[in-house]
mmCIF file of C-alpha atoms and ligand atoms in Angstrom:
data_model
loop_
_atom_site.group_PDB
_atom_site.id
_atom_site.type_symbol
_atom_site.label_atom_id
_atom_site.label_comp_id
_atom_site.label_asym_id
_atom_site.label_seq_id
_atom_site.Cartn_x
_atom_site.Cartn_y
_atom_site.Cartn_z
ATOM 1 C CA MET A 113 16.247 2.539 -6.509
ATOM 2 C CA ARG A 114 15.177 3.670 -9.984
ATOM 3 C CA ILE A 115 11.419 3.608 -10.453
ATOM 4 C CA VAL A 116 9.503 4.304 -13.675
ATOM 5 C CA VAL A 117 5.814 5.184 -13.372
ATOM 6 C CA LEU A 118 3.329 5.482 -16.264
ATOM 7 C CA ALA A 119 0.901 8.173 -15.199
ATOM 8 C CA GLY A 120 -2.398 9.682 -16.240
ATOM 9 C CA GLY A 121 -3.909 12.579 -14.315
ATOM 10 C CA ILE A 122 -5.430 12.574 -10.834
ATOM 11 C CA GLY A 123 -4.938 8.887 -9.893
ATOM 12 C CA GLY A 124 -1.365 8.858 -11.169
ATOM 13 C CA ALA A 125 -0.477 12.146 -9.481
ATOM 14 C CA ARG A 126 -1.901 11.165 -6.082
ATOM 15 C CA PHE A 127 -0.169 7.781 -6.232
ATOM 16 C CA LEU A 128 3.123 9.509 -7.043
ATOM 17 C CA ARG A 129 2.763 11.751 -4.014
ATOM 18 C CA GLY A 130 2.453 8.593 -1.898
ATOM 19 C CA LEU A 131 5.371 6.936 -3.672
ATOM 20 C CA LYS A 132 7.603 9.918 -2.942
ATOM 21 C CA ARG A 133 6.647 9.738 0.733
ATOM 22 C CA ALA A 134 7.215 5.962 0.822
ATOM 23 C CA VAL A 135 10.657 6.080 -0.814
ATOM 24 C CA PRO A 136 11.998 9.641 -0.527
ATOM 25 C CA ASP A 137 15.434 8.693 -1.862
ATOM 26 C CA ALA A 138 14.201 6.865 -4.955
ATOM 27 C CA ASP A 139 15.015 8.162 -8.424
ATOM 28 C CA ILE A 140 11.548 8.414 -9.993
ATOM 29 C CA THR A 141 10.862 8.960 -13.699
ATOM 30 C CA VAL A 142 7.262 9.605 -14.695
ATOM 31 C CA ILE A 143 6.163 8.924 -18.265
ATOM 32 C CA GLY A 144 3.112 11.122 -18.688
ATOM 33 C CA ASN A 145 0.093 10.620 -20.920
ATOM 34 C CA THR A 146 -0.338 13.319 -23.548
ATOM 35 C CA GLY A 147 -3.331 11.813 -25.361
ATOM 36 C CA ASP A 148 -5.615 14.109 -23.299
ATOM 37 C CA ASP A 149 -3.830 17.198 -24.650
ATOM 38 C CA ILE A 150 -6.007 19.751 -26.373
ATOM 39 C CA HIS A 151 -5.533 23.029 -28.266
ATOM 40 C CA LEU A 152 -7.791 25.740 -26.899
ATOM 41 C CA PHE A 153 -7.726 29.497 -27.579
ATOM 42 C CA GLY A 154 -4.566 28.898 -29.622
ATOM 43 C CA LEU A 155 -2.834 27.352 -26.611
ATOM 44 C CA LYS A 156 -1.535 23.862 -25.986
ATOM 45 C CA VAL A 157 -3.065 22.404 -22.818
ATOM 46 C CA CYS A 158 -1.563 19.220 -21.308
ATOM 47 C CA PRO A 159 -3.960 18.247 -18.500
ATOM 48 C CA ASP A 160 -2.195 15.087 -17.290
ATOM 49 C CA LEU A 161 1.332 16.538 -17.316
ATOM 50 C CA ASP A 162 0.060 19.601 -15.481
ATOM 51 C CA THR A 163 -1.901 17.558 -12.944
ATOM 52 C CA VAL A 164 1.260 15.612 -12.041
ATOM 53 C CA MET A 165 3.370 18.786 -11.992
ATOM 54 C CA TYR A 166 0.950 20.815 -9.863
ATOM 55 C CA THR A 167 0.142 17.935 -7.480
ATOM 56 C CA LEU A 168 3.782 17.128 -6.746
ATOM 57 C CA GLY A 169 4.762 20.800 -6.787
ATOM 58 C CA GLY A 170 2.097 21.878 -4.285
ATOM 59 C CA GLY A 171 -0.025 23.966 -6.676
ATOM 60 C CA ILE A 172 -2.997 21.662 -7.326
ATOM 61 C CA ASN A 173 -6.608 22.386 -6.462
ATOM 62 C CA GLU A 174 -6.996 19.516 -3.979
ATOM 63 C CA GLU A 175 -10.795 19.242 -4.147
ATOM 64 C CA GLN A 176 -10.953 19.037 -7.946
ATOM 65 C CA GLY A 177 -7.695 17.147 -8.405
ATOM 66 C CA TRP A 178 -6.900 19.245 -11.503
ATOM 67 C CA GLY A 179 -6.181 22.918 -12.116
ATOM 68 C CA ARG A 180 -4.572 25.435 -9.768
ATOM 69 C CA THR A 181 -5.322 26.205 -6.164
ATOM 70 C CA ASP A 182 -6.529 29.716 -5.357
ATOM 71 C CA GLU A 183 -7.738 30.103 -8.957
ATOM 72 C CA THR A 184 -9.781 32.861 -10.622
ATOM 73 C CA PHE A 185 -11.534 32.821 -14.007
ATOM 74 C CA HIS A 186 -11.432 36.426 -15.264
ATOM 75 C CA LEU A 187 -9.796 35.562 -18.580
ATOM 76 C CA LYS A 188 -12.341 32.842 -19.349
ATOM 77 C CA GLU A 189 -15.177 35.253 -18.507
ATOM 78 C CA GLU A 190 -13.709 37.938 -20.775
ATOM 79 C CA LEU A 191 -13.364 35.428 -23.615
ATOM 80 C CA ALA A 192 -16.964 34.330 -23.075
ATOM 81 C CA ALA A 193 -18.055 37.989 -23.276
ATOM 82 C CA TYR A 194 -16.606 38.004 -26.800
ATOM 83 C CA GLY A 195 -18.502 34.801 -27.505
ATOM 84 C CA VAL A 196 -15.267 32.817 -27.603
ATOM 85 C CA GLY A 197 -15.469 29.329 -26.138
ATOM 86 C CA PRO A 198 -15.489 26.512 -25.356
ATOM 87 C CA GLU A 199 -17.313 27.443 -22.176
ATOM 88 C CA TRP A 200 -17.371 23.812 -20.961
ATOM 89 C CA PHE A 201 -13.632 23.585 -20.231
ATOM 90 C CA GLY A 202 -12.575 25.370 -17.054
ATOM 91 C CA LEU A 203 -9.263 27.118 -17.647
ATOM 92 C CA GLY A 204 -8.329 29.460 -14.820
ATOM 93 C CA ASP A 205 -6.121 32.545 -14.906
ATOM 94 C CA ARG A 206 -3.152 30.970 -13.113
ATOM 95 C CA ASP A 207 -3.392 27.837 -15.231
ATOM 96 C CA PHE A 208 -3.513 29.967 -18.411
ATOM 97 C CA ALA A 209 0.016 31.197 -17.638
ATOM 98 C CA THR A 210 1.343 27.634 -17.878
ATOM 99 C CA HIS A 211 -0.299 27.142 -21.279
ATOM 100 C CA ILE A 212 0.992 30.479 -22.561
ATOM 101 C CA VAL A 213 4.584 29.666 -21.556
ATOM 102 C CA ARG A 214 4.285 26.163 -23.022
ATOM 103 C CA THR A 215 2.834 27.391 -26.316
ATOM 104 C CA GLN A 216 5.429 30.142 -26.609
ATOM 105 C CA MET A 217 8.283 27.671 -26.099
ATOM 106 C CA LEU A 218 6.791 25.161 -28.544
ATOM 107 C CA GLY A 219 6.463 27.996 -31.074
ATOM 108 C CA ALA A 220 10.128 28.818 -30.564
ATOM 109 C CA GLY A 221 10.970 25.267 -31.564
ATOM 110 C CA PHE A 222 11.472 23.483 -28.249
ATOM 111 C CA PRO A 223 10.046 19.951 -28.063
ATOM 112 C CA LEU A 224 7.359 19.214 -25.455
ATOM 113 C CA SER A 225 9.848 17.225 -23.344
ATOM 114 C CA ALA A 226 12.142 20.265 -23.043
ATOM 115 C CA VAL A 227 9.189 22.550 -22.353
ATOM 116 C CA THR A 228 7.951 20.208 -19.601
ATOM 117 C CA GLU A 229 11.412 20.206 -18.040
ATOM 118 C CA ALA A 230 11.445 24.006 -18.087
ATOM 119 C CA LEU A 231 7.991 24.213 -16.465
ATOM 120 C CA CYS A 232 9.143 21.726 -13.817
ATOM 121 C CA ASP A 233 12.090 24.008 -12.980
ATOM 122 C CA ARG A 234 9.507 26.201 -11.322
ATOM 123 C CA TRP A 235 7.413 23.466 -9.686
ATOM 124 C CA GLU A 236 10.217 21.129 -8.574
ATOM 125 C CA PRO A 237 7.984 18.031 -8.504
ATOM 126 C CA GLY A 238 10.825 15.863 -7.168
ATOM 127 C CA VAL A 239 10.493 13.410 -10.052
ATOM 128 C CA ARG A 240 11.665 13.518 -13.648
ATOM 129 C CA LEU A 241 8.498 14.145 -15.658
ATOM 130 C CA ILE A 242 8.708 13.206 -19.359
ATOM 131 C CA PRO A 243 5.821 13.264 -21.834
ATOM 132 C CA MET A 244 5.343 9.863 -23.519
ATOM 133 C CA THR A 245 6.154 11.516 -26.845
ATOM 134 C CA ASP A 246 7.076 14.872 -28.346
ATOM 135 C CA ASP A 247 4.761 14.103 -31.260
ATOM 136 C CA ARG A 248 1.117 15.095 -31.398
ATOM 137 C CA VAL A 249 -1.222 12.369 -30.160
ATOM 138 C CA GLU A 250 -4.881 13.110 -29.427
ATOM 139 C CA THR A 251 -7.332 10.600 -28.062
ATOM 140 C CA HIS A 252 -10.661 10.690 -29.870
ATOM 141 C CA VAL A 253 -13.829 8.867 -28.874
ATOM 142 C CA ALA A 254 -16.465 7.617 -31.332
ATOM 143 C CA VAL A 255 -19.976 8.271 -30.057
ATOM 144 C CA THR A 256 -23.534 8.392 -31.297
ATOM 145 C CA LEU A 257 -25.124 11.597 -30.101
ATOM 146 C CA PRO A 258 -28.797 11.207 -29.271
ATOM 147 C CA ASP A 259 -31.076 12.904 -31.772
ATOM 148 C CA SER A 260 -33.924 14.332 -29.730
ATOM 149 C CA GLY A 261 -36.185 14.679 -32.764
ATOM 150 C CA SER A 262 -36.148 11.066 -33.935
ATOM 151 C CA ALA A 263 -36.221 7.468 -32.753
ATOM 152 C CA ALA A 264 -33.533 6.234 -30.349
ATOM 153 C CA GLY A 265 -30.373 5.026 -32.041
ATOM 154 C CA SER A 266 -30.740 7.212 -35.094
ATOM 155 C CA GLY A 267 -28.528 10.018 -33.814
ATOM 156 C CA GLU A 268 -25.380 11.395 -35.350
ATOM 157 C CA ARG A 269 -22.254 9.197 -35.150
ATOM 158 C CA LYS A 270 -19.082 11.220 -34.779
ATOM 159 C CA ALA A 271 -15.636 11.265 -33.218
ATOM 160 C CA VAL A 272 -15.083 13.811 -30.472
ATOM 161 C CA HIS A 273 -11.924 14.863 -28.660
ATOM 162 C CA PHE A 274 -11.413 12.959 -25.398
ATOM 163 C CA GLN A 275 -11.924 16.154 -23.351
ATOM 164 C CA GLU A 276 -15.228 16.790 -25.103
ATOM 165 C CA TYR A 277 -16.316 13.246 -24.242
ATOM 166 C CA TRP A 278 -15.058 13.458 -20.642
ATOM 167 C CA VAL A 279 -15.857 17.026 -19.656
ATOM 168 C CA ARG A 280 -18.632 18.277 -21.959
ATOM 169 C CA LEU A 281 -20.552 15.011 -22.394
ATOM 170 C CA ARG A 282 -19.516 13.633 -18.951
ATOM 171 C CA ALA A 283 -19.240 10.208 -20.635
ATOM 172 C CA SER A 284 -23.054 10.183 -20.752
ATOM 173 C CA VAL A 285 -23.184 8.275 -24.065
ATOM 174 C CA PRO A 286 -21.404 4.968 -24.690
ATOM 175 C CA ALA A 287 -17.862 5.193 -26.058
ATOM 176 C CA GLU A 288 -18.035 3.072 -29.228
ATOM 177 C CA ALA A 289 -14.303 3.288 -29.926
ATOM 178 C CA VAL A 290 -11.330 5.019 -28.391
ATOM 179 C CA VAL A 291 -8.585 6.008 -30.818
ATOM 180 C CA PRO A 292 -5.251 7.581 -29.853
ATOM 181 C CA VAL A 293 -4.931 9.516 -33.115
ATOM 182 C CA GLY A 294 -1.284 9.899 -34.136
ATOM 183 C CA ALA A 295 0.044 7.276 -31.704
ATOM 184 C CA GLU A 296 1.082 4.843 -34.439
ATOM 185 C CA GLN A 297 3.421 7.418 -35.961
ATOM 186 C CA ALA A 298 4.683 8.764 -32.633
ATOM 187 C CA LYS A 299 8.141 8.149 -31.221
ATOM 188 C CA PRO A 300 8.880 7.882 -27.485
ATOM 189 C CA ALA A 301 10.226 11.202 -26.166
ATOM 190 C CA PRO A 302 13.951 11.399 -25.415
ATOM 191 C CA GLY A 303 14.682 9.643 -22.133
ATOM 192 C CA VAL A 304 11.603 7.389 -22.120
ATOM 193 C CA LEU A 305 13.205 4.181 -23.404
ATOM 194 C CA GLU A 306 16.428 4.910 -21.501
ATOM 195 C CA ALA A 307 14.531 5.283 -18.207
ATOM 196 C CA ILE A 308 12.676 2.004 -18.826
ATOM 197 C CA ALA A 309 15.928 0.199 -19.667
ATOM 198 C CA GLU A 310 17.598 1.473 -16.478
ATOM 199 C CA ALA A 311 14.623 0.927 -14.138
ATOM 200 C CA ASP A 312 14.666 -1.420 -11.139
ATOM 201 C CA VAL A 313 10.875 -1.529 -11.079
ATOM 202 C CA ILE A 314 8.054 -0.234 -13.307
ATOM 203 C CA LEU A 315 4.701 0.782 -11.822
ATOM 204 C CA PHE A 316 1.243 1.308 -13.350
ATOM 205 C CA PRO A 317 -0.628 3.482 -10.830
ATOM 206 C CA PRO A 318 -4.417 3.290 -10.503
ATOM 207 C CA SER A 319 -4.763 5.381 -13.662
ATOM 208 C CA ASN A 320 -7.238 4.765 -16.456
ATOM 209 C CA PRO A 321 -6.096 1.574 -18.245
ATOM 210 C CA VAL A 322 -7.471 2.696 -21.620
ATOM 211 C CA VAL A 323 -7.058 6.446 -22.013
ATOM 212 C CA SER A 324 -4.080 6.971 -19.678
ATOM 213 C CA VAL A 325 -1.780 3.934 -19.345
ATOM 214 C CA GLY A 326 -3.214 2.410 -22.559
ATOM 215 C CA THR A 327 -2.380 5.522 -24.572
ATOM 216 C CA ILE A 328 1.210 5.558 -23.294
ATOM 217 C CA LEU A 329 1.539 1.874 -24.225
ATOM 218 C CA ALA A 330 0.199 2.686 -27.706
ATOM 219 C CA VAL A 331 3.329 4.668 -28.571
ATOM 220 C CA PRO A 332 5.410 2.173 -30.591
ATOM 221 C CA GLY A 333 8.365 0.901 -28.605
ATOM 222 C CA ILE A 334 7.116 1.649 -25.091
ATOM 223 C CA ARG A 335 5.101 -1.543 -24.505
ATOM 224 C CA GLU A 336 7.913 -3.668 -25.947
ATOM 225 C CA ALA A 337 10.552 -1.906 -23.829
ATOM 226 C CA ILE A 338 8.530 -2.520 -20.653
ATOM 227 C CA ALA A 339 7.797 -6.155 -21.514
ATOM 228 C CA ASN A 340 11.497 -6.777 -22.193
ATOM 229 C CA ALA A 341 12.938 -4.681 -19.349
ATOM 230 C CA GLY A 342 13.505 -7.766 -17.217
ATOM 231 C CA VAL A 343 12.383 -6.012 -14.017
ATOM 232 C CA PRO A 344 9.128 -6.379 -12.064
ATOM 233 C CA VAL A 345 6.157 -4.542 -13.610
ATOM 234 C CA ILE A 346 3.492 -3.962 -10.956
ATOM 235 C CA GLY A 347 0.035 -2.418 -11.412
ATOM 236 C CA LEU A 348 -2.604 -1.155 -8.998
ATOM 237 C CA SER A 349 -6.240 -1.636 -9.914
ATOM 238 C CA PRO A 350 -8.225 1.542 -10.634
ATOM 239 C CA ILE A 351 -11.375 -0.562 -10.253
ATOM 240 C CA VAL A 352 -12.561 -1.346 -6.733
ATOM 241 C CA GLY A 353 -15.664 -3.457 -6.197
ATOM 242 C CA ASP A 354 -16.496 -3.421 -9.920
ATOM 243 C CA ALA A 355 -16.583 0.394 -10.185
ATOM 244 C CA PRO A 356 -13.883 2.939 -10.969
ATOM 245 C CA VAL A 357 -12.489 4.599 -7.858
ATOM 246 C CA ARG A 358 -12.732 7.924 -9.711
ATOM 247 C CA GLY A 359 -13.715 9.088 -13.144
ATOM 248 C CA MET A 360 -15.559 7.074 -15.736
ATOM 249 C CA ALA A 361 -13.086 4.322 -16.609
ATOM 250 C CA ASP A 362 -15.948 1.845 -17.014
ATOM 251 C CA LYS A 363 -17.213 3.791 -20.061
ATOM 252 C CA VAL A 364 -13.963 3.527 -21.969
ATOM 253 C CA LEU A 365 -13.253 -0.042 -20.796
ATOM 254 C CA ALA A 366 -16.528 -1.077 -22.442
ATOM 255 C CA ALA A 367 -15.276 0.434 -25.711
ATOM 256 C CA VAL A 368 -12.330 -1.985 -25.736
ATOM 257 C CA GLY A 369 -14.493 -4.935 -24.655
ATOM 258 C CA VAL A 370 -13.137 -5.198 -21.118
ATOM 259 C CA GLU A 371 -15.494 -5.628 -18.166
ATOM 260 C CA SER A 372 -15.132 -3.130 -15.358
ATOM 261 C CA THR A 373 -13.576 -5.431 -12.760
ATOM 262 C CA ALA A 374 -10.129 -5.582 -11.167
ATOM 263 C CA PRO A 375 -9.210 -9.022 -12.633
ATOM 264 C CA ALA A 376 -10.436 -8.105 -16.125
ATOM 265 C CA VAL A 377 -8.144 -5.061 -16.193
ATOM 266 C CA ALA A 378 -5.176 -7.242 -15.134
ATOM 267 C CA GLU A 379 -6.004 -9.727 -17.906
ATOM 268 C CA HIS A 380 -6.317 -6.815 -20.343
ATOM 269 C CA TYR A 381 -2.716 -5.788 -19.596
ATOM 270 C CA GLY A 382 -1.776 -9.470 -19.667
ATOM 271 C CA SER A 383 1.004 -11.559 -18.131
ATOM 272 C CA GLY A 384 3.316 -10.661 -21.014
ATOM 273 C CA LEU A 385 3.433 -7.137 -19.613
ATOM 274 C CA LEU A 386 2.375 -7.320 -15.986
ATOM 275 C CA ASP A 387 4.139 -9.370 -13.282
ATOM 276 C CA GLY A 388 2.127 -8.240 -10.282
ATOM 277 C CA TRP A 389 -1.315 -6.719 -9.619
ATOM 278 C CA LEU A 390 -2.738 -5.185 -6.478
ATOM 279 C CA VAL A 391 -6.493 -5.335 -5.960
ATOM 280 C CA ASP A 392 -8.475 -3.808 -3.125
ATOM 281 C CA THR A 393 -9.400 -5.970 -0.123
ATOM 282 C CA VAL A 394 -13.054 -5.926 -1.261
ATOM 283 C CA ASP A 395 -11.877 -7.756 -4.399
ATOM 284 C CA ALA A 396 -9.848 -10.378 -2.486
ATOM 285 C CA GLY A 397 -12.034 -13.055 -4.071
ATOM 286 C CA CYS A 398 -10.463 -12.445 -7.486
ATOM 287 C CA VAL A 399 -6.835 -13.037 -6.432
ATOM 288 C CA GLU A 400 -6.941 -16.650 -7.645
ATOM 289 C CA ARG A 401 -8.333 -15.642 -11.039
ATOM 290 C CA VAL A 402 -5.533 -13.108 -11.568
ATOM 291 C CA GLU A 403 -2.865 -15.593 -10.465
ATOM 292 C CA ALA A 404 -4.355 -18.191 -12.829
ATOM 293 C CA ALA A 405 -3.630 -15.672 -15.608
ATOM 294 C CA GLY A 406 0.055 -15.794 -14.626
ATOM 295 C CA ILE A 407 0.087 -12.507 -12.686
ATOM 296 C CA ARG A 408 1.055 -12.496 -8.985
ATOM 297 C CA CYS A 409 -1.752 -10.800 -7.061
ATOM 298 C CA ARG A 410 -2.332 -9.429 -3.555
ATOM 299 C CA ALA A 411 -5.396 -7.776 -1.990
ATOM 300 C CA VAL A 412 -4.610 -4.618 0.001
ATOM 301 C CA PRO A 413 -6.502 -1.372 0.747
ATOM 302 C CA LEU A 414 -6.469 0.719 -2.442
ATOM 303 C CA MET A 415 -8.425 3.834 -1.500
ATOM 304 C CA MET A 416 -6.154 6.901 -1.709
ATOM 305 C CA THR A 417 -7.955 8.792 1.052
ATOM 306 C CA ASP A 418 -4.824 10.784 1.921
ATOM 307 C CA VAL A 419 -1.084 10.861 1.218
ATOM 308 C CA ASP A 420 -0.365 8.253 3.936
ATOM 309 C CA ALA A 421 -2.853 5.842 2.362
ATOM 310 C CA ALA A 422 -1.202 6.393 -1.044
ATOM 311 C CA ALA A 423 2.211 5.805 0.562
ATOM 312 C CA ARG A 424 0.998 2.494 2.007
ATOM 313 C CA MET A 425 -0.193 1.455 -1.462
ATOM 314 C CA ALA A 426 3.186 2.377 -2.916
ATOM 315 C CA ARG A 427 4.960 0.278 -0.249
ATOM 316 C CA GLU A 428 2.688 -2.679 -1.067
ATOM 317 C CA ALA A 429 3.496 -2.302 -4.777
ATOM 318 C CA LEU A 430 7.236 -2.276 -4.058
ATOM 319 C CA ALA A 431 6.884 -5.275 -1.698
ATOM 320 C CA LEU A 432 5.096 -7.178 -4.472
ATOM 321 C CA ALA A 433 7.926 -6.223 -6.832
ATOM 322 C CA GLU A 434 10.410 -7.780 -4.391
ATOM 323 C CA GLU A 435 8.294 -10.959 -4.210
ATOM 324 C CA VAL A 436 8.311 -11.160 -8.002
ATOM 325 C CA ARG A 437 12.049 -10.522 -8.133
ATOM 326 C CA ALA A 438 12.717 -13.278 -5.587
ATOM 327 C CA VAL A 439 11.053 -15.997 -7.699
HETATM 328 N N1 FO1 B 674 -12.001 18.386 -15.831
HETATM 329 C C1 FO1 B 674 -13.300 18.673 -15.731
HETATM 330 O O1 FO1 B 674 -14.075 17.801 -15.338
HETATM 331 N N2 FO1 B 674 -13.773 19.911 -16.095
HETATM 332 C C2 FO1 B 674 -12.972 20.904 -16.514
HETATM 333 O O2 FO1 B 674 -13.446 21.992 -16.820
HETATM 334 C C3 FO1 B 674 -11.570 20.621 -16.588
HETATM 335 C C4 FO1 B 674 -10.656 21.589 -16.955
HETATM 336 C C5 FO1 B 674 -9.281 21.309 -16.898
HETATM 337 C C6 FO1 B 674 -8.351 22.311 -17.154
HETATM 338 C C7 FO1 B 674 -7.002 22.044 -17.076
HETATM 339 C C8 FO1 B 674 -6.561 20.765 -16.720
HETATM 340 O O3 FO1 B 674 -5.248 20.510 -16.606
HETATM 341 C C9 FO1 B 674 -7.478 19.757 -16.458
HETATM 342 C C10 FO1 B 674 -8.845 20.006 -16.534
HETATM 343 N N3 FO1 B 674 -9.785 19.029 -16.252
HETATM 344 C C11 FO1 B 674 -11.124 19.323 -16.210
HETATM 345 C C12 FO1 B 674 -9.355 17.644 -15.972
HETATM 346 C C13 FO1 B 674 -9.191 16.819 -17.252
HETATM 347 O O4 FO1 B 674 -10.168 17.075 -18.181
HETATM 348 C C14 FO1 B 674 -9.303 15.293 -17.099
HETATM 349 O O5 FO1 B 674 -9.707 14.902 -15.838
HETATM 350 C C15 FO1 B 674 -8.048 14.609 -17.462
HETATM 351 O O6 FO1 B 674 -7.629 14.910 -18.755
HETATM 352 C C16 FO1 B 674 -8.185 13.086 -17.323
HETATM 353 O O7 FO1 B 674 -6.987 12.619 -16.902
#
């Protein structure tokens, strides 16, 4: 079975670990979000690609869900001693090596897709990991920063890099707009459209629908290829009981005018794209609403408490795909 998965960071990576356990013989291609990528200290950092690579390759810091296990921060401390930041983004020594190799290869002229393949030679994630594009796309978030010296609402309006919004500001101010800068001009990376065309099933894991899956779909050609693939497209809700399972998805959903509920996210993707949607059992009451929108829906446990739980979710997603295929 050939499976294509559109993945963000932690949620996508943990779901993939379950999917691999559920169907060990499947041929899995992961299209990774690169809108979170950031240039720091002259290096290209790809948080979502690395989170998938480290998680599936056994090198992830399990508690955090990002970065390396057994990490130290000497380099960051030395940089800080020179007054060189940003201090708010935690890059560890082991992780730095990945960014150095990546940046060196990019500088030598290799595209990001080839660099990712080379990095995966070491980590052997057991899936084919392809960035959504080789072109530069950076998600920016429009915010109004509170101005402590004046009346509320009169602060400075500016666009910040997604990582600054997520990590430095901890999504503490409303996201007024989310813009994947460069996406309109980007082309799908080599292999992306081919994998979609050859897939037996396409899965949207419980990743952020705006800044992860949404950014991948913003690359011209990818949404259309998925909608026209003629195979079941199944998503898993990242919202359980009207709150994100992890992260701050509600903040960026508000920016695109979508309420933070499992059915609203399904409707946001729409029946033109999505054939099936899994919601958590606590949201069983919304199954009818999702089906009324033309999307087959089932309520199953969606908390990825461990790899077995993620594997059960993956099996449910594939079972729903078979139901869709049978109609
Ligand atoms: N997330 C944090 O909350 N704080 C950090 O300092 C941080 C550093 C970091 C370094 C490398 C990396 O691959 C990921 C990192 N993340 C960090 C996670 C990341 O910011 C986001 O969770 C993802 O981009 C969202 O998918």
